[in-house]
């Protein structure tokens, strides 16, 4: 996560740059805080915007197309405030995203699973 705006040739600033080639998404957190835009601090708003942008970026990495509905996570937003309304995913969007998650993300989070995962990673390395 970057603390500065990312640069894009066609835009004044960019919130995220997903790359399907490298399977990496870089996210800029600079503009999430309403104080940056002259509004009052709102930690819940900042966290919600970050979560929605991360989900949107992961959607691009999962090769999901843009959505026309402003309430959809894959909406082609133009400003940070658009993230406030982007909360919905369709089942057709969820399935490819689930399939893109690493095997470890599907495991139950119990002490036994954590130890089993840590052990398997040590053996693999």
mmCIF file of N, CA and C in Angstrom:
data_model
loop_
_atom_site.group_PDB
_atom_site.id
_atom_site.type_symbol
_atom_site.label_atom_id
_atom_site.label_comp_id
_atom_site.label_asym_id
_atom_site.label_seq_id
_atom_site.Cartn_x
_atom_site.Cartn_y
_atom_site.Cartn_z
ATOM 1 N N UNK A 1 0.847 -1.164 0.000
ATOM 2 C CA UNK A 1 0.000 0.000 0.000
ATOM 3 C C UNK A 1 0.895 1.230 0.000
ATOM 4 N N UNK A 2 0.600 2.148 -0.885
ATOM 5 C CA UNK A 2 1.386 3.365 -1.023
ATOM 6 C C UNK A 2 0.721 4.513 -0.261
ATOM 7 N N UNK A 3 1.516 5.398 0.284
ATOM 8 C CA UNK A 3 1.018 6.572 0.998
ATOM 9 C C UNK A 3 1.022 7.810 0.102
ATOM 10 N N UNK A 4 1.216 7.635 -1.188
ATOM 11 C CA UNK A 4 1.189 8.729 -2.148
ATOM 12 C C UNK A 4 0.218 8.362 -3.256
ATOM 13 N N UNK A 5 -0.173 9.354 -4.031
ATOM 14 C CA UNK A 5 -1.005 9.052 -5.193
ATOM 15 C C UNK A 5 -0.160 8.326 -6.219
ATOM 16 N N UNK A 6 -0.766 7.372 -6.874
ATOM 17 C CA UNK A 6 -0.108 6.673 -7.963
ATOM 18 C C UNK A 6 -0.325 7.481 -9.229
ATOM 19 N N UNK A 7 0.596 7.412 -10.126
ATOM 20 C CA UNK A 7 0.514 8.199 -11.346
ATOM 21 C C UNK A 7 0.018 7.350 -12.502
ATOM 22 N N UNK A 8 -0.911 7.890 -13.237
ATOM 23 C CA UNK A 8 -1.394 7.246 -14.462
ATOM 24 C C UNK A 8 -1.392 8.292 -15.567
ATOM 25 N N UNK A 9 -1.039 7.910 -16.765
ATOM 26 C CA UNK A 9 -0.869 8.890 -17.847
ATOM 27 C C UNK A 9 -2.144 9.667 -18.170
ATOM 28 N N UNK A 10 -3.318 9.038 -18.035
ATOM 29 C CA UNK A 10 -4.562 9.698 -18.432
ATOM 30 C C UNK A 10 -5.302 10.367 -17.274
ATOM 31 N N UNK A 11 -4.852 10.174 -16.040
ATOM 32 C CA UNK A 11 -5.576 10.697 -14.880
ATOM 33 C C UNK A 11 -4.670 11.541 -13.999
ATOM 34 N N UNK A 12 -5.281 12.441 -13.238
ATOM 35 C CA UNK A 12 -4.524 13.258 -12.304
ATOM 36 C C UNK A 12 -3.991 12.414 -11.141
ATOM 37 N N UNK A 13 -4.762 11.419 -10.729
ATOM 38 C CA UNK A 13 -4.328 10.500 -9.688
ATOM 39 C C UNK A 13 -5.012 9.156 -9.896
ATOM 40 N N UNK A 14 -4.470 8.143 -9.292
ATOM 41 C CA UNK A 14 -5.000 6.792 -9.399
ATOM 42 C C UNK A 14 -5.055 6.185 -8.009
ATOM 43 N N UNK A 15 -6.135 5.474 -7.671
ATOM 44 C CA UNK A 15 -6.256 4.845 -6.362
ATOM 45 C C UNK A 15 -5.642 3.459 -6.317
ATOM 46 N N UNK A 16 -5.627 2.758 -7.455
ATOM 47 C CA UNK A 16 -5.068 1.410 -7.474
ATOM 48 C C UNK A 16 -4.612 1.056 -8.881
ATOM 49 N N UNK A 17 -3.600 0.196 -8.935
ATOM 50 C CA UNK A 17 -3.101 -0.293 -10.212
ATOM 51 C C UNK A 17 -3.010 -1.817 -10.145
ATOM 52 N N UNK A 18 -4.041 -2.528 -10.610
ATOM 53 C CA UNK A 18 -3.968 -3.996 -10.638
ATOM 54 C C UNK A 18 -3.271 -4.459 -11.912
ATOM 55 N N UNK A 19 -2.421 -5.474 -11.789
ATOM 56 C CA UNK A 19 -1.733 -6.030 -12.949
ATOM 57 C C UNK A 19 -2.015 -7.521 -13.028
ATOM 58 N N UNK A 20 -2.764 -7.936 -14.034
ATOM 59 C CA UNK A 20 -3.040 -9.349 -14.214
ATOM 60 C C UNK A 20 -1.792 -10.092 -14.669
ATOM 61 N N UNK A 21 -0.866 -9.400 -15.315
ATOM 62 C CA UNK A 21 0.371 -10.016 -15.777
ATOM 63 C C UNK A 21 1.213 -10.502 -14.593
ATOM 64 N N UNK A 22 1.321 -9.662 -13.553
ATOM 65 C CA UNK A 22 2.126 -10.030 -12.386
ATOM 66 C C UNK A 22 1.280 -10.538 -11.226
ATOM 67 N N UNK A 23 -0.053 -10.435 -11.363
ATOM 68 C CA UNK A 23 -0.988 -10.823 -10.304
ATOM 69 C C UNK A 23 -0.746 -10.033 -9.018
ATOM 70 N N UNK A 24 -0.470 -8.749 -9.202
ATOM 71 C CA UNK A 24 -0.204 -7.845 -8.081
ATOM 72 C C UNK A 24 -1.068 -6.600 -8.249
ATOM 73 N N UNK A 25 -1.610 -6.117 -7.146
ATOM 74 C CA UNK A 25 -2.340 -4.862 -7.151
ATOM 75 C C UNK A 25 -1.690 -3.901 -6.172
ATOM 76 N N UNK A 26 -1.398 -2.694 -6.622
ATOM 77 C CA UNK A 26 -0.843 -1.649 -5.762
ATOM 78 C C UNK A 26 -1.961 -0.669 -5.470
ATOM 79 N N UNK A 27 -2.163 -0.370 -4.193
ATOM 80 C CA UNK A 27 -3.253 0.500 -3.763
ATOM 81 C C UNK A 27 -2.676 1.730 -3.081
ATOM 82 N N UNK A 28 -3.213 2.897 -3.412
ATOM 83 C CA UNK A 28 -2.808 4.139 -2.765
ATOM 84 C C UNK A 28 -3.840 4.525 -1.713
ATOM 85 N N UNK A 29 -3.413 4.646 -0.474
ATOM 86 C CA UNK A 29 -4.317 4.987 0.627
ATOM 87 C C UNK A 29 -4.391 6.489 0.880
ATOM 88 N N UNK A 30 -3.702 7.267 0.104
ATOM 89 C CA UNK A 30 -3.593 8.701 0.363
ATOM 90 C C UNK A 30 -4.946 9.405 0.437
ATOM 91 N N UNK A 31 -5.875 9.092 -0.451
ATOM 92 C CA UNK A 31 -7.117 9.850 -0.520
ATOM 93 C C UNK A 31 -8.312 9.244 0.192
ATOM 94 N N UNK A 32 -8.114 8.200 1.001
ATOM 95 C CA UNK A 32 -9.249 7.573 1.679
ATOM 96 C C UNK A 32 -9.778 8.387 2.843
ATOM 97 N N UNK A 33 -8.925 9.036 3.568
ATOM 98 C CA UNK A 33 -9.309 9.784 4.761
ATOM 99 C C UNK A 33 -10.066 11.047 4.346
ATOM 100 N N UNK A 34 -11.311 11.209 4.816
ATOM 101 C CA UNK A 34 -12.075 12.419 4.463
ATOM 102 C C UNK A 34 -11.355 13.719 4.822
ATOM 103 N N UNK A 35 -10.451 13.688 5.818
ATOM 104 C CA UNK A 35 -9.709 14.901 6.181
ATOM 105 C C UNK A 35 -8.844 15.386 5.022
ATOM 106 N N UNK A 36 -8.376 14.458 4.192
ATOM 107 C CA UNK A 36 -7.565 14.825 3.031
ATOM 108 C C UNK A 36 -8.348 15.738 2.092
ATOM 109 N N UNK A 37 -9.660 15.556 2.039
ATOM 110 C CA UNK A 37 -10.528 16.338 1.163
ATOM 111 C C UNK A 37 -11.171 17.523 1.881
ATOM 112 N N UNK A 38 -10.750 17.785 3.129
ATOM 113 C CA UNK A 38 -11.270 18.922 3.873
ATOM 114 C C UNK A 38 -12.497 18.616 4.709
ATOM 115 N N UNK A 39 -12.887 17.351 4.803
ATOM 116 C CA UNK A 39 -14.040 16.958 5.609
ATOM 117 C C UNK A 39 -13.575 16.513 6.995
ATOM 118 N N UNK A 40 -14.535 16.254 7.876
ATOM 119 C CA UNK A 40 -14.170 15.808 9.226
ATOM 120 C C UNK A 40 -13.683 14.359 9.188
ATOM 121 N N UNK A 41 -12.873 14.002 10.149
ATOM 122 C CA UNK A 41 -12.328 12.643 10.229
ATOM 123 C C UNK A 41 -13.455 11.632 10.400
ATOM 124 N N UNK A 42 -13.314 10.504 9.735
ATOM 125 C CA UNK A 42 -14.307 9.441 9.822
ATOM 126 C C UNK A 42 -13.587 8.116 9.590
ATOM 127 N N UNK A 43 -13.160 7.488 10.680
ATOM 128 C CA UNK A 43 -12.376 6.258 10.585
ATOM 129 C C UNK A 43 -13.155 5.137 9.908
ATOM 130 N N UNK A 44 -14.441 5.026 10.207
ATOM 131 C CA UNK A 44 -15.261 3.972 9.593
ATOM 132 C C UNK A 44 -15.336 4.173 8.077
ATOM 133 N N UNK A 45 -15.489 5.396 7.632
ATOM 134 C CA UNK A 45 -15.544 5.706 6.203
ATOM 135 C C UNK A 45 -14.216 5.346 5.537
ATOM 136 N N UNK A 46 -13.111 5.703 6.169
ATOM 137 C CA UNK A 46 -11.786 5.404 5.635
ATOM 138 C C UNK A 46 -11.595 3.896 5.491
ATOM 139 N N UNK A 47 -11.964 3.130 6.517
ATOM 140 C CA UNK A 47 -11.821 1.671 6.478
ATOM 141 C C UNK A 47 -12.720 1.059 5.408
ATOM 142 N N UNK A 48 -13.935 1.560 5.295
ATOM 143 C CA UNK A 48 -14.878 1.038 4.306
ATOM 144 C C UNK A 48 -14.379 1.300 2.885
ATOM 145 N N UNK A 49 -13.863 2.484 2.645
ATOM 146 C CA UNK A 49 -13.333 2.817 1.325
ATOM 147 C C UNK A 49 -12.154 1.913 0.969
ATOM 148 N N UNK A 50 -11.272 1.700 1.927
ATOM 149 C CA UNK A 50 -10.120 0.834 1.686
ATOM 150 C C UNK A 50 -10.572 -0.596 1.374
ATOM 151 N N UNK A 51 -11.502 -1.125 2.159
ATOM 152 C CA UNK A 51 -11.987 -2.491 1.935
ATOM 153 C C UNK A 51 -12.628 -2.621 0.555
ATOM 154 N N UNK A 52 -13.395 -1.633 0.152
ATOM 155 C CA UNK A 52 -14.065 -1.703 -1.152
ATOM 156 C C UNK A 52 -13.072 -1.569 -2.303
ATOM 157 N N UNK A 53 -12.059 -0.734 -2.131
ATOM 158 C CA UNK A 53 -11.050 -0.611 -3.178
ATOM 159 C C UNK A 53 -10.223 -1.898 -3.282
ATOM 160 N N UNK A 54 -9.901 -2.506 -2.157
ATOM 161 C CA UNK A 54 -9.169 -3.777 -2.195
ATOM 162 C C UNK A 54 -9.992 -4.851 -2.898
ATOM 163 N N UNK A 55 -11.288 -4.901 -2.614
ATOM 164 C CA UNK A 55 -12.168 -5.874 -3.261
ATOM 165 C C UNK A 55 -12.274 -5.584 -4.764
ATOM 166 N N UNK A 56 -12.392 -4.323 -5.128
ATOM 167 C CA UNK A 56 -12.446 -3.910 -6.534
ATOM 168 C C UNK A 56 -11.152 -4.325 -7.254
ATOM 169 N N UNK A 57 -10.023 -4.066 -6.624
ATOM 170 C CA UNK A 57 -8.729 -4.413 -7.211
ATOM 171 C C UNK A 57 -8.592 -5.918 -7.365
ATOM 172 N N UNK A 58 -9.006 -6.673 -6.344
ATOM 173 C CA UNK A 58 -8.975 -8.132 -6.427
ATOM 174 C C UNK A 58 -9.895 -8.627 -7.542
ATOM 175 N N UNK A 59 -11.013 -7.942 -7.745
ATOM 176 C CA UNK A 59 -11.911 -8.277 -8.842
ATOM 177 C C UNK A 59 -11.220 -8.143 -10.193
ATOM 178 N N UNK A 60 -10.423 -7.074 -10.351
ATOM 179 C CA UNK A 60 -9.673 -6.916 -11.600
ATOM 180 C C UNK A 60 -8.640 -8.029 -11.753
ATOM 181 N N UNK A 61 -7.975 -8.388 -10.663
ATOM 182 C CA UNK A 61 -6.992 -9.474 -10.723
ATOM 183 C C UNK A 61 -7.663 -10.808 -11.040
ATOM 184 N N UNK A 62 -8.956 -10.922 -10.704
ATOM 185 C CA UNK A 62 -9.730 -12.135 -11.006
ATOM 186 C C UNK A 62 -10.380 -12.058 -12.388
ATOM 187 N N UNK A 63 -10.033 -10.994 -13.142
ATOM 188 C CA UNK A 63 -10.516 -10.797 -14.512
ATOM 189 C C UNK A 63 -12.022 -10.531 -14.598
ATOM 190 N N UNK A 64 -12.583 -9.888 -13.589
ATOM 191 C CA UNK A 64 -14.003 -9.523 -13.635
ATOM 192 C C UNK A 64 -14.176 -8.268 -14.483
ATOM 193 N N UNK A 65 -15.239 -8.200 -15.269
ATOM 194 C CA UNK A 65 -15.491 -6.990 -16.060
ATOM 195 C C UNK A 65 -16.062 -5.877 -15.179
ATOM 196 N N UNK A 66 -15.987 -4.685 -15.686
ATOM 197 C CA UNK A 66 -16.587 -3.538 -14.986
ATOM 198 C C UNK A 66 -18.109 -3.688 -14.982
ATOM 199 N N UNK A 67 -18.742 -3.071 -13.992
ATOM 200 C CA UNK A 67 -20.203 -3.123 -13.873
ATOM 201 C C UNK A 67 -20.777 -1.734 -14.111
ATOM 202 N N UNK A 68 -21.982 -1.678 -14.626
ATOM 203 C CA UNK A 68 -22.667 -0.408 -14.897
ATOM 204 C C UNK A 68 -23.343 0.149 -13.640
ATOM 205 N N UNK A 69 -23.685 -0.731 -12.701
ATOM 206 C CA UNK A 69 -24.413 -0.358 -11.489
ATOM 207 C C UNK A 69 -23.470 0.300 -10.476
ATOM 208 N N UNK A 70 -23.730 1.548 -10.078
ATOM 209 C CA UNK A 70 -22.858 2.242 -9.119
ATOM 210 C C UNK A 70 -22.802 1.565 -7.745
ATOM 211 N N UNK A 71 -23.743 0.659 -7.448
ATOM 212 C CA UNK A 71 -23.724 -0.060 -6.171
ATOM 213 C C UNK A 71 -22.859 -1.319 -6.233
ATOM 214 N N UNK A 72 -22.399 -1.686 -7.419
ATOM 215 C CA UNK A 72 -21.594 -2.892 -7.590
ATOM 216 C C UNK A 72 -20.124 -2.595 -7.320
ATOM 217 N N UNK A 73 -19.441 -3.529 -6.698
ATOM 218 C CA UNK A 73 -18.022 -3.371 -6.365
ATOM 219 C C UNK A 73 -17.173 -3.147 -7.618
ATOM 220 N N UNK A 74 -17.593 -3.658 -8.761
ATOM 221 C CA UNK A 74 -16.811 -3.520 -9.989
ATOM 222 C C UNK A 74 -17.223 -2.314 -10.839
ATOM 223 N N UNK A 75 -17.960 -1.391 -10.244
ATOM 224 C CA UNK A 75 -18.343 -0.162 -10.935
ATOM 225 C C UNK A 75 -17.085 0.622 -11.322
ATOM 226 N N UNK A 76 -17.099 1.233 -12.486
ATOM 227 C CA UNK A 76 -15.957 2.025 -12.963
ATOM 228 C C UNK A 76 -16.000 3.411 -12.310
ATOM 229 N N UNK A 77 -15.592 3.476 -11.066
ATOM 230 C CA UNK A 77 -15.697 4.729 -10.315
ATOM 231 C C UNK A 77 -14.702 5.765 -10.818
ATOM 232 N N UNK A 78 -15.044 7.032 -10.576
ATOM 233 C CA UNK A 78 -14.174 8.122 -11.018
ATOM 234 C C UNK A 78 -13.595 8.933 -9.864
ATOM 235 N N UNK A 79 -14.111 8.706 -8.652
ATOM 236 C CA UNK A 79 -13.601 9.436 -7.494
ATOM 237 C C UNK A 79 -13.715 8.608 -6.240
ATOM 238 N N UNK A 80 -12.963 8.987 -5.231
ATOM 239 C CA UNK A 80 -12.915 8.217 -3.990
ATOM 240 C C UNK A 80 -14.291 8.123 -3.332
ATOM 241 N N UNK A 81 -15.125 9.152 -3.475
ATOM 242 C CA UNK A 81 -16.452 9.122 -2.852
ATOM 243 C C UNK A 81 -17.374 8.099 -3.506
ATOM 244 N N UNK A 82 -17.090 7.707 -4.752
ATOM 245 C CA UNK A 82 -17.884 6.656 -5.405
ATOM 246 C C UNK A 82 -17.762 5.326 -4.667
ATOM 247 N N UNK A 83 -16.638 5.111 -3.985
ATOM 248 C CA UNK A 83 -16.433 3.872 -3.233
ATOM 249 C C UNK A 83 -17.477 3.702 -2.128
ATOM 250 N N UNK A 84 -18.033 4.812 -1.638
ATOM 251 C CA UNK A 84 -18.996 4.756 -0.537
ATOM 252 C C UNK A 84 -20.241 3.941 -0.889
ATOM 253 N N UNK A 85 -20.623 3.924 -2.163
ATOM 254 C CA UNK A 85 -21.827 3.202 -2.561
ATOM 255 C C UNK A 85 -21.573 1.832 -3.172
ATOM 256 N N UNK A 86 -20.312 1.472 -3.361
ATOM 257 C CA UNK A 86 -19.960 0.230 -4.056
ATOM 258 C C UNK A 86 -19.885 -0.932 -3.062
ATOM 259 N N UNK A 87 -21.020 -1.596 -2.828
ATOM 260 C CA UNK A 87 -21.066 -2.630 -1.786
ATOM 261 C C UNK A 87 -21.533 -3.994 -2.276
ATOM 262 N N UNK A 88 -22.037 -4.094 -3.493
ATOM 263 C CA UNK A 88 -22.655 -5.345 -3.933
ATOM 264 C C UNK A 88 -21.753 -6.152 -4.862
ATOM 265 N N UNK A 89 -21.840 -7.466 -4.710
ATOM 266 C CA UNK A 89 -21.227 -8.421 -5.634
ATOM 267 C C UNK A 89 -22.303 -9.410 -6.042
ATOM 268 N N UNK A 90 -22.343 -9.764 -7.295
ATOM 269 C CA UNK A 90 -23.295 -10.771 -7.745
ATOM 270 C C UNK A 90 -22.687 -12.159 -7.531
ATOM 271 N N UNK A 91 -23.515 -13.209 -7.485
ATOM 272 C CA UNK A 91 -22.959 -14.565 -7.389
ATOM 273 C C UNK A 91 -22.002 -14.876 -8.547
ATOM 274 N N UNK A 92 -22.285 -14.355 -9.732
ATOM 275 C CA UNK A 92 -21.408 -14.581 -10.881
ATOM 276 C C UNK A 92 -20.046 -13.909 -10.693
ATOM 277 N N UNK A 93 -19.979 -12.893 -9.843
ATOM 278 C CA UNK A 93 -18.696 -12.246 -9.535
ATOM 279 C C UNK A 93 -17.991 -12.960 -8.393
ATOM 280 N N UNK A 94 -18.757 -13.424 -7.409
ATOM 281 C CA UNK A 94 -18.155 -14.083 -6.242
ATOM 282 C C UNK A 94 -17.420 -15.365 -6.606
ATOM 283 N N UNK A 95 -18.011 -16.190 -7.475
ATOM 284 C CA UNK A 95 -17.426 -17.490 -7.799
ATOM 285 C C UNK A 95 -16.014 -17.384 -8.377
ATOM 286 N N UNK A 96 -15.775 -16.546 -9.396
ATOM 287 C CA UNK A 96 -14.398 -16.439 -9.894
ATOM 288 C C UNK A 96 -13.427 -15.887 -8.846
ATOM 289 N N UNK A 97 -13.919 -14.987 -7.981
ATOM 290 C CA UNK A 97 -13.043 -14.438 -6.945
ATOM 291 C C UNK A 97 -12.671 -15.526 -5.940
ATOM 292 N N UNK A 98 -13.639 -16.342 -5.552
ATOM 293 C CA UNK A 98 -13.351 -17.453 -4.640
ATOM 294 C C UNK A 98 -12.329 -18.403 -5.249
ATOM 295 N N UNK A 99 -12.492 -18.678 -6.534
ATOM 296 C CA UNK A 99 -11.573 -19.576 -7.217
ATOM 297 C C UNK A 99 -10.169 -19.017 -7.324
ATOM 298 N N UNK A 100 -10.033 -17.697 -7.240
ATOM 299 C CA UNK A 100 -8.722 -17.053 -7.338
ATOM 300 C C UNK A 100 -7.971 -17.024 -6.011
ATOM 301 N N UNK A 101 -8.686 -17.270 -4.922
ATOM 302 C CA UNK A 101 -8.035 -17.222 -3.614
ATOM 303 C C UNK A 101 -7.062 -18.381 -3.459
ATOM 304 N N UNK A 102 -5.938 -18.161 -2.793
ATOM 305 C CA UNK A 102 -5.016 -19.262 -2.549
ATOM 306 C C UNK A 102 -5.643 -20.324 -1.646
ATOM 307 N N UNK A 103 -5.129 -21.524 -1.705
ATOM 308 C CA UNK A 103 -5.644 -22.657 -0.929
ATOM 309 C C UNK A 103 -5.736 -22.308 0.556
ATOM 310 N N UNK A 104 -4.773 -21.578 1.070
ATOM 311 C CA UNK A 104 -4.729 -21.249 2.503
ATOM 312 C C UNK A 104 -5.920 -20.398 2.933
ATOM 313 N N UNK A 105 -6.454 -19.590 2.028
ATOM 314 C CA UNK A 105 -7.575 -18.717 2.374
ATOM 315 C C UNK A 105 -8.854 -19.511 2.610
ATOM 316 N N UNK A 106 -8.926 -20.730 2.085
ATOM 317 C CA UNK A 106 -10.112 -21.565 2.244
ATOM 318 C C UNK A 106 -10.061 -22.420 3.514
ATOM 319 N N UNK A 107 -8.900 -22.470 4.161
ATOM 320 C CA UNK A 107 -8.774 -23.296 5.359
ATOM 321 C C UNK A 107 -9.471 -22.646 6.541
ATOM 322 N N UNK A 108 -9.967 -23.492 7.435
ATOM 323 C CA UNK A 108 -10.562 -22.979 8.664
ATOM 324 C C UNK A 108 -9.451 -22.429 9.543
ATOM 325 N N UNK A 109 -9.761 -21.381 10.283
ATOM 326 C CA UNK A 109 -8.740 -20.763 11.118
ATOM 327 C C UNK A 109 -8.808 -21.308 12.531
ATOM 328 N N UNK A 110 -8.293 -22.471 12.728
ATOM 329 C CA UNK A 110 -8.166 -23.031 14.061
ATOM 330 C C UNK A 110 -6.678 -23.108 14.373
ATOM 331 N N UNK A 111 -6.339 -23.314 15.637
ATOM 332 C CA UNK A 111 -4.931 -23.448 16.003
ATOM 333 C C UNK A 111 -4.285 -24.593 15.233
ATOM 334 N N UNK A 112 -5.032 -25.695 15.092
ATOM 335 C CA UNK A 112 -4.487 -26.841 14.373
ATOM 336 C C UNK A 112 -4.193 -26.476 12.921
ATOM 337 N N UNK A 113 -5.115 -25.759 12.246
ATOM 338 C CA UNK A 113 -4.883 -25.378 10.848
ATOM 339 C C UNK A 113 -3.689 -24.447 10.729
ATOM 340 N N UNK A 114 -3.554 -23.531 11.672
ATOM 341 C CA UNK A 114 -2.413 -22.610 11.612
ATOM 342 C C UNK A 114 -1.106 -23.370 11.730
ATOM 343 N N UNK A 115 -1.045 -24.296 12.668
ATOM 344 C CA UNK A 115 0.183 -25.084 12.839
ATOM 345 C C UNK A 115 0.427 -25.968 11.626
ATOM 346 N N UNK A 116 -0.631 -26.555 11.091
ATOM 347 C CA UNK A 116 -0.502 -27.402 9.907
ATOM 348 C C UNK A 116 -0.007 -26.565 8.710
ATOM 349 N N UNK A 117 -0.569 -25.357 8.555
ATOM 350 C CA UNK A 117 -0.148 -24.475 7.475
ATOM 351 C C UNK A 117 1.309 -24.068 7.657
ATOM 352 N N UNK A 118 1.686 -23.653 8.868
ATOM 353 C CA UNK A 118 3.066 -23.248 9.129
ATOM 354 C C UNK A 118 4.027 -24.415 8.857
ATOM 355 N N UNK A 119 3.640 -25.605 9.310
ATOM 356 C CA UNK A 119 4.488 -26.791 9.083
ATOM 357 C C UNK A 119 4.624 -27.097 7.605
ATOM 358 N N UNK A 120 3.529 -27.024 6.858
ATOM 359 C CA UNK A 120 3.582 -27.328 5.430
ATOM 360 C C UNK A 120 4.436 -26.302 4.680
ATOM 361 N N UNK A 121 4.398 -25.040 5.112
ATOM 362 C CA UNK A 121 5.227 -24.018 4.475
ATOM 363 C C UNK A 121 6.703 -24.232 4.799
ATOM 364 N N UNK A 122 7.007 -24.642 6.021
ATOM 365 C CA UNK A 122 8.408 -24.921 6.388
ATOM 366 C C UNK A 122 8.944 -26.111 5.589
ATOM 367 N N UNK A 123 8.134 -27.138 5.458
ATOM 368 C CA UNK A 123 8.557 -28.327 4.699
ATOM 369 C C UNK A 123 8.723 -27.960 3.224
ATOM 370 N N UNK A 124 7.803 -27.183 2.691
ATOM 371 C CA UNK A 124 7.872 -26.788 1.271
ATOM 372 C C UNK A 124 9.092 -25.947 0.995
ATOM 373 N N UNK A 125 9.455 -25.109 1.938
ATOM 374 C CA UNK A 125 10.643 -24.235 1.741
ATOM 375 C C UNK A 125 11.908 -25.015 1.988
#
